[in-house]
Coordinates of C-alpha atoms and ligand atoms in Angstrom, one line a residue:
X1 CA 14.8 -1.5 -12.9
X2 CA 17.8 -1.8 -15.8
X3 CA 20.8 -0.2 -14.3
X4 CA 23.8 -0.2 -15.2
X5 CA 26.7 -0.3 -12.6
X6 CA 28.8 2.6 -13.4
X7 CA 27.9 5.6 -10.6
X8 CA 26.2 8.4 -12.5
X9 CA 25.4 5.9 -15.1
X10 CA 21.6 6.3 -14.2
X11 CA 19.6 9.2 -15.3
X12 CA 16.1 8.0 -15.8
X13 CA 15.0 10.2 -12.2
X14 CA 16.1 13.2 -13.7
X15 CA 14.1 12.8 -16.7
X16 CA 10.9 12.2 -14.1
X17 CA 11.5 15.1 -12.4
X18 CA 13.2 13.8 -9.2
X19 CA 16.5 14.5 -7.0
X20 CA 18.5 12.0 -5.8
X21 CA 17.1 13.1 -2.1
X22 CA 13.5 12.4 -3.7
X23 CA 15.4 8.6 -4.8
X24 CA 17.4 8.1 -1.2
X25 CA 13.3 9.5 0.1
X26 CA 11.9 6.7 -2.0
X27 CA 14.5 4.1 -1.2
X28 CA 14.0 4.7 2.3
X29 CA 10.8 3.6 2.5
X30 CA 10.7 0.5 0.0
X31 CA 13.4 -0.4 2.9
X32 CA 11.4 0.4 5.9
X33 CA 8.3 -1.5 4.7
X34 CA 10.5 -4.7 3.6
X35 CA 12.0 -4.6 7.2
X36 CA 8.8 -3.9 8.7
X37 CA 7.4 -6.5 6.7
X38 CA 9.7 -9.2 7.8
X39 CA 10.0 -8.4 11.6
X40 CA 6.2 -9.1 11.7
X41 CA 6.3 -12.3 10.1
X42 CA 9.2 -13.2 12.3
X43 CA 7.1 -12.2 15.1
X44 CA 4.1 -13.9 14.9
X45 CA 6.6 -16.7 14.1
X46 CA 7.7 -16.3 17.8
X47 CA 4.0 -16.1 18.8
X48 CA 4.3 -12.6 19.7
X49 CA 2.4 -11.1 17.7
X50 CA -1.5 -12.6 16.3
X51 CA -1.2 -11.8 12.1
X52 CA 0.2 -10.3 9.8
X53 CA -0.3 -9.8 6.0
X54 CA 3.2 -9.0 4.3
X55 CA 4.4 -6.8 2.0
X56 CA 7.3 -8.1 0.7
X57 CA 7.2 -8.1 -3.3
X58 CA 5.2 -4.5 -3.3
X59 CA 7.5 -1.8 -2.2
X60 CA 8.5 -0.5 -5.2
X61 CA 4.9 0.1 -6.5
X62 CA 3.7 1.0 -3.2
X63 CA 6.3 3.9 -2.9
X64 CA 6.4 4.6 -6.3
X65 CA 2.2 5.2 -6.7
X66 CA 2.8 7.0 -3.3
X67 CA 5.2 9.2 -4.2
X68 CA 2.7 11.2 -6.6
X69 CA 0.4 11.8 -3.4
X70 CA 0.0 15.3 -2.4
X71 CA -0.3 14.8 1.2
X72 CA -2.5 16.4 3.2
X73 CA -4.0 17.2 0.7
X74 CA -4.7 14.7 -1.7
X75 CA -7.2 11.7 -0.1
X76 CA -6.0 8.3 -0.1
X77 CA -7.8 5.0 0.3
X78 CA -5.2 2.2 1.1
X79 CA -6.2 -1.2 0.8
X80 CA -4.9 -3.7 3.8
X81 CA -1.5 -4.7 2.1
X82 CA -0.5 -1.0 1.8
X83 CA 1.8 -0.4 4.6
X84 CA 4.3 1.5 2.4
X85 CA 1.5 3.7 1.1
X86 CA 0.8 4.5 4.6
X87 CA 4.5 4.9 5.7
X88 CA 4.6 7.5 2.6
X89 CA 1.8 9.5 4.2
X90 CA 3.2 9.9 7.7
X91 CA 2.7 6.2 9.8
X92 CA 5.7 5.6 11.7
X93 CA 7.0 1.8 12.6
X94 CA 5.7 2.4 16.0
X95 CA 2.4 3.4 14.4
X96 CA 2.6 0.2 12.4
X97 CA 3.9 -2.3 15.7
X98 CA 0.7 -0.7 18.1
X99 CA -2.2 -1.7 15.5
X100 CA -0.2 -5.4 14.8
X101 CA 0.0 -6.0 18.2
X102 CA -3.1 -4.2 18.7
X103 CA -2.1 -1.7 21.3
X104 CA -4.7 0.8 23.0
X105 CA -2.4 3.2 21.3
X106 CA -3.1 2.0 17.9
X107 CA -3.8 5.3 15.9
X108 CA -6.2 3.0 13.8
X109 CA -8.8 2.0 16.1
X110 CA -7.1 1.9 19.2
X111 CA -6.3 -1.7 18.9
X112 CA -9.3 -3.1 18.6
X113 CA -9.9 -3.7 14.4
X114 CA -7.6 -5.7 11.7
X115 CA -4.5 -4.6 11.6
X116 CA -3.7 -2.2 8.7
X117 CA -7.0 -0.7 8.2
X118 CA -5.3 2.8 8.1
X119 CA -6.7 5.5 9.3
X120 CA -5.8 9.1 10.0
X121 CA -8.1 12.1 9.4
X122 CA -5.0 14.7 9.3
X123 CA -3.2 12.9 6.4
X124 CA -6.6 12.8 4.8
X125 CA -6.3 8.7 5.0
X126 CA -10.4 7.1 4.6
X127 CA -10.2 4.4 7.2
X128 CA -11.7 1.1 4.8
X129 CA -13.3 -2.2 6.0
X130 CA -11.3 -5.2 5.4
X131 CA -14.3 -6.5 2.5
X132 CA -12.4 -6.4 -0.9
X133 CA -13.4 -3.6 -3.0
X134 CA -15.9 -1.6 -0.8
X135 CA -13.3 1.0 -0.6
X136 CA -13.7 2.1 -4.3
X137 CA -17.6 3.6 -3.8
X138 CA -15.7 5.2 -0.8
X139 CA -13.0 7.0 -2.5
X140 CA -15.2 8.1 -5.4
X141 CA -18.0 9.8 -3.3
X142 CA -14.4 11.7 -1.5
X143 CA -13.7 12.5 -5.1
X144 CA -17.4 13.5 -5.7
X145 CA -17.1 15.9 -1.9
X146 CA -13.9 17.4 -3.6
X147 CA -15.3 18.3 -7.0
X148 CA -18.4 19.7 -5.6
X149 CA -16.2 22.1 -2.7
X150 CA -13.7 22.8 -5.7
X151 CA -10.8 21.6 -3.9
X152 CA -7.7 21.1 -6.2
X153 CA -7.3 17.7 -4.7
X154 CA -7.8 14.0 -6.1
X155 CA -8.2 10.8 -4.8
X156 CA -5.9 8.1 -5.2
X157 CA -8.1 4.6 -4.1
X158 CA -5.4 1.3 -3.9
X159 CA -6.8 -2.2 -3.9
X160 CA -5.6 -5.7 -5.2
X161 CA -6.4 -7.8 -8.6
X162 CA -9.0 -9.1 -7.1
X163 CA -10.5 -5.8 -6.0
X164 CA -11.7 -5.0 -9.9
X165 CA -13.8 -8.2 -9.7
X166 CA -16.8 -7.3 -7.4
X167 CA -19.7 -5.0 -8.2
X168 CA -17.9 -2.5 -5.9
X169 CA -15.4 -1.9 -8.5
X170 CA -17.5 -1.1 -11.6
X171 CA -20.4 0.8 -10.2
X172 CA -17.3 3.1 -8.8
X173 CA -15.7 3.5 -12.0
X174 CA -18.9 4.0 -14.4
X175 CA -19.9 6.4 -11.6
X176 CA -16.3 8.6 -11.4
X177 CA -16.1 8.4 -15.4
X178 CA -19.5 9.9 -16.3
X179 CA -19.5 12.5 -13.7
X180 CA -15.2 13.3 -14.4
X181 CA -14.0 12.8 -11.0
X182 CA -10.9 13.1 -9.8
X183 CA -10.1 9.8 -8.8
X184 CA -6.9 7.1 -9.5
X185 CA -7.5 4.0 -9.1
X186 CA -4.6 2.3 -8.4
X187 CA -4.1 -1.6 -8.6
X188 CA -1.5 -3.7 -6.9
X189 CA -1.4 -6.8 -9.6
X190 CA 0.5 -9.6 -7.4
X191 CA -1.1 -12.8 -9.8
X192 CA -2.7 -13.8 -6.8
X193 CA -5.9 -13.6 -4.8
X194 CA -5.0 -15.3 -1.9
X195 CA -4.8 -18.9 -4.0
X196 CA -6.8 -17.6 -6.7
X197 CA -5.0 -17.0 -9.4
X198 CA -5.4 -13.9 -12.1
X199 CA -6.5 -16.4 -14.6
X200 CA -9.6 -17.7 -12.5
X201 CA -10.0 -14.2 -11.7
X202 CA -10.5 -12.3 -14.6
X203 CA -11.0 -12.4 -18.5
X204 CA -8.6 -9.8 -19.5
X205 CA -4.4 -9.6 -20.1
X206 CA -3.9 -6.8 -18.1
X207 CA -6.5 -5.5 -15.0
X208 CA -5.6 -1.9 -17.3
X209 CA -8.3 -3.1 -20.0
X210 CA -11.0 -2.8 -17.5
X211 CA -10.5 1.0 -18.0
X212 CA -11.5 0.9 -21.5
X213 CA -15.5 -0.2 -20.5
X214 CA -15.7 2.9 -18.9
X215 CA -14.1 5.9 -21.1
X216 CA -10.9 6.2 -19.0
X217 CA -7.4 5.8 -19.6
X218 CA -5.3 2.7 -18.3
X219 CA -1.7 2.6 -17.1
X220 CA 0.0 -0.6 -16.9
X221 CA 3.3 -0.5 -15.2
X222 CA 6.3 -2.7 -14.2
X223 CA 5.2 -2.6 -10.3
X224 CA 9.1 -3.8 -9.3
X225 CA 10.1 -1.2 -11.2
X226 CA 10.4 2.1 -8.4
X227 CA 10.5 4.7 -11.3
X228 CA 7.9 3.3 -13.7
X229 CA 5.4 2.6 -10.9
X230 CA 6.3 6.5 -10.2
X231 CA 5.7 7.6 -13.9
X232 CA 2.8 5.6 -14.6
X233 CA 0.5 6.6 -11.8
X234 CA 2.3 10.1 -12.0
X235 CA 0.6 10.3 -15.4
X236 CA -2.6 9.0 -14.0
X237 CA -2.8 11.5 -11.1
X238 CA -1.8 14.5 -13.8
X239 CA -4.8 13.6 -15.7
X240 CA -6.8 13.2 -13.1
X241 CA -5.2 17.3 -11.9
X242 CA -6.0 18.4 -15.4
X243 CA -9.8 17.8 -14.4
X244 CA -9.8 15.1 -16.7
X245 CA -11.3 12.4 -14.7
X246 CA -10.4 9.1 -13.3
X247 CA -8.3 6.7 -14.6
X248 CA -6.7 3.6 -13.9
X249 CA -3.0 2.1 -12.7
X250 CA -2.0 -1.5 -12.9
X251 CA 0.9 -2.4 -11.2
X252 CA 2.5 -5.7 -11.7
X253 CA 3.8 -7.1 -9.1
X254 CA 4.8 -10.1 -6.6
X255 CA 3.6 -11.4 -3.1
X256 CA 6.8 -13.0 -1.3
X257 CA 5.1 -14.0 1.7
X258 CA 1.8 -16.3 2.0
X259 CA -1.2 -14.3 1.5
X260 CA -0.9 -14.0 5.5
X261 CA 0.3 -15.8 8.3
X262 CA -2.5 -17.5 8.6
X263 CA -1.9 -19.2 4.8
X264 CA 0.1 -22.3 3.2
X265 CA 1.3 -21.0 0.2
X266 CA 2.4 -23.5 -0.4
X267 CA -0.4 -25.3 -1.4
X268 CA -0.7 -23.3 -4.2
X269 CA 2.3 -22.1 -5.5
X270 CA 6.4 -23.6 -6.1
X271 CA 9.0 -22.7 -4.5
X272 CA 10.7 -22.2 -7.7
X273 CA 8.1 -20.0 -8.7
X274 CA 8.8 -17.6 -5.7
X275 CA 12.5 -17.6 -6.3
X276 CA 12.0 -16.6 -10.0
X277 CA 9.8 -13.6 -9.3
X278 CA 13.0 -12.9 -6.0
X279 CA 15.6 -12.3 -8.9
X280 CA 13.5 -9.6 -10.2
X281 CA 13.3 -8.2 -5.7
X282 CA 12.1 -4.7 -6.3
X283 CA 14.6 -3.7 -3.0
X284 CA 17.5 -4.8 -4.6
X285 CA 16.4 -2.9 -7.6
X286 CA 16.3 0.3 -5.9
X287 CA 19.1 -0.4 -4.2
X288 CA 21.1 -1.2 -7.7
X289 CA 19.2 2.3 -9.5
X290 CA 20.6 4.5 -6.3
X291 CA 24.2 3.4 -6.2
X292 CA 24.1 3.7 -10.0
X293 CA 22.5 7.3 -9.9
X294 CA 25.6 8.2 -7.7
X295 CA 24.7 7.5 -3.9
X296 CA 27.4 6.0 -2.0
X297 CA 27.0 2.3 -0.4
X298 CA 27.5 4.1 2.9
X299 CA 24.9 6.2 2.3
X300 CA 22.5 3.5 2.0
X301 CA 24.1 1.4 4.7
X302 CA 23.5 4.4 7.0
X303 CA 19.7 4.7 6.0
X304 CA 19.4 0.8 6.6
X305 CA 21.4 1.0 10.4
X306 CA 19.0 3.8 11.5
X307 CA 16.2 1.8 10.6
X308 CA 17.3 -1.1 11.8
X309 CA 17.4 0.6 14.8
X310 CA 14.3 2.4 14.2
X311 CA 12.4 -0.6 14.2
X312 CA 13.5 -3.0 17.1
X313 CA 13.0 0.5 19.9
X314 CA 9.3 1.0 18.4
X315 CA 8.7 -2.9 18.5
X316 CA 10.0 -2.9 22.2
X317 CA 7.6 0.6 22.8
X318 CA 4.8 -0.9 21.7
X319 CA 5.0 -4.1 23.4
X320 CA 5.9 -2.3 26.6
X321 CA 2.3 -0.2 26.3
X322 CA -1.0 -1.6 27.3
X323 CA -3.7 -3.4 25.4
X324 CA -7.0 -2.0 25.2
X325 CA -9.7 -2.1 27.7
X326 CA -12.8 -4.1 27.5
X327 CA -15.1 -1.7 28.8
X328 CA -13.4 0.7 25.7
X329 CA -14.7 -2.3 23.2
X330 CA -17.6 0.0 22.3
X331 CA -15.8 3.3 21.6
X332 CA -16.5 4.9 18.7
X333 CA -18.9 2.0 17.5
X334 CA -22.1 3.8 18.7
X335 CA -22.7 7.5 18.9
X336 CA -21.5 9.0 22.5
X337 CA -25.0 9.9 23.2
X338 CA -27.0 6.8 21.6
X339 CA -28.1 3.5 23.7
X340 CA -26.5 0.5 23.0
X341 CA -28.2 -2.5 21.8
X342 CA -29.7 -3.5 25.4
X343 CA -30.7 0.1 26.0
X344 CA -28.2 1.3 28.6
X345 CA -25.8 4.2 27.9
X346 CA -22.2 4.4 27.7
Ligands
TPP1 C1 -15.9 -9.3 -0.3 C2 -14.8 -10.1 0.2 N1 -14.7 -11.4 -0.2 C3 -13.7 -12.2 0.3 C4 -12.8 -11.7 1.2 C5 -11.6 -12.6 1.7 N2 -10.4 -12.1 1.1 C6 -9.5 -11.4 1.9 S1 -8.2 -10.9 1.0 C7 -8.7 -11.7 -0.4 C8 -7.9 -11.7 -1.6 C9 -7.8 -10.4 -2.2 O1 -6.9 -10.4 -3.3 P1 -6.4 -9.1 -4.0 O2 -7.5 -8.1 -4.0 O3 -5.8 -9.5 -5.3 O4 -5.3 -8.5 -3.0 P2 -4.0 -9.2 -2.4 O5 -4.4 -9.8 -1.1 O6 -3.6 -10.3 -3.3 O7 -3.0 -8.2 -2.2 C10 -10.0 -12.3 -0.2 C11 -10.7 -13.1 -1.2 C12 -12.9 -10.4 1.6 N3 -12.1 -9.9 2.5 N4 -13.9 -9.6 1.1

């Protein structure tokens, strides 16, 4: 984000439409999901917790696509790296510590699924499967259900690069165009499928071009950027409003961490190519764009403390609650009434 130092010096949220409580709102949460982000890695470092899949790199986008969401109203379809999309909609820490360390009390799946398969009928979130780019199908039959019960509401469906690769992806897109649904898709472009990268992946510049094939407009924005990943899908989800139809989103962005914990980045990447894409940290950005727009350091001092703090009591909840039962390992996978595979009931 270009700032300039001088407070009051930055003036491009007010030209978007927000406050500065919408900015120290935003800022807030591209905070929460970096710190979030790191205490899991650090975690499973100390072998307390099983995986993780960071964030780090895609808070501004995140926040900024999320931002535009209506919620509980609008459907959203977060892909597994969208902890800050989910944070946005209403997931607390503690929401976020019982599915990583796969608590009974995970509001997901009660502990028992990959973690950060968000799911929460209230804040109209479409649980997903972990498979890349099934979730786009998903989130254009949602956008089909709302067009047909004329419900005001859209769809916004996330997913990586390498998400716009499979079948999945097209047949969703042809599908929304033709029939004008009101569906964003929004893409989180981090160069990387785990150590595939964009190149190998796909043909095209920018993931945006893919919109072209089928009638619909495409976004591209600066995904470190806060306020452009705002405007861009903010223009995206007006279309989309308008009854205009879907559209597209590229964010550009940068993956920090290894693709999880599980992964040697290394293998695949430099160090110096990591610490390039750090000088551009889209947390320090925000944090540079708020004290320039006139919040004071102490403001955001105070809204990093109470996170802080935020964070280490729901980490030492949800380790204190149990793990989930093996005779509940079948919950909710079969109908309550329906035998299971070797005929008994449960
Ligand atoms: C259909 C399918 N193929 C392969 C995988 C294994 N896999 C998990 S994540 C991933 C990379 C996805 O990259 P991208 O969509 O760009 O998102 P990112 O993880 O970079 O945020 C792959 C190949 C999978 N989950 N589903």
């Amino acid at each position: 984000m270009a700032v300039t130092t001088r407070p009051g010096s930055a003036t491009r949220h007010a030209s978007l439409g927000l406050s500065l409580d919408d900015l120290k709102g935003m800022y807030r949460y591209v905070l929460m999901t970096r710190l979030v982000s790191e205490r899991i890695l650090q975690l499973n470092r100390m072998g307390r917790t099983p995986f993780g899949a960071g964030t780090d790199g895609h808070e501004a986008a995140q926040i900024g696509a999320a931002w535009c969401i209506q919620r509980g109203k609008d459907w959203t379809v977060p892909y597994y790296r969208d902890m800050g999309v989910a944070f946005v909609l209403g997931f607390s820490a503690l929401d976020e510590f019982r599915g990583v360390l796969a608590k009974a009390t995970d509001p997901n799946s009660g502990g028992r699924a990959f973690l950060n398969m968000f799911s929460s009928p209230k804040d109209r979130i479409l649980s997903r499967s972990v498979l890349v780019g099934t979730e786009f199908p998903h989130a254009v039959g949602l956008a089909l259900a709302l067009k047909l019960r004329k419900e005001p509401f859209i769809v916004f469906a996330f997913g990586g690069d390498a998400s716009t690769s499979p079948g999945d992806f097209h047949e969703a897109a042809n599908f929304a165009s033709v029939h004008k649904l009101p569906v964003v898709f929004v893409i989180e472009n981090n160069l990387l499928a785990i150590s595939t990268r964009i190149e190998k992946q796909t043909a095209v510049k920018d993931i945006a071009e893919k919109a072209a094939a089928y009638a619909m407009p495409g976004f591209v924005a600066d995904g470190m950027d806060l306020l452009d990943s705002y405007e861009k899908t903010k223009l995206a989800s007006d279309h989309a409003r308008a009854g205009k139809g879907p559209s597209l989103v590229e964010l550009k962005c940068y993956r920090y961490q290894p693709h999880t914990s599980d992964d040697d980045d290394s293998r695949y990447r430099t160090k110096q190519e990591v610490e390039q894409w750090r000088a551009r940290d889209p947390v320090k950005g925000a944090f540079a764009y708020l004290l320039a727009a006139g919040v004071s350091e102490q403001d955001l001092e105070s809204i990093r403390a109470k996170l802080a703090d935020e964070i280490e009591q729901a980490i030492a909840q949800a380790e204190s609650e149990p793990d989930p039962r093996p005779e509940d390992a079948a919950t909710h996978v079969y109908a309550a009434d329906a035998p299971l595979p070797d005929g008994t009931r449960a």
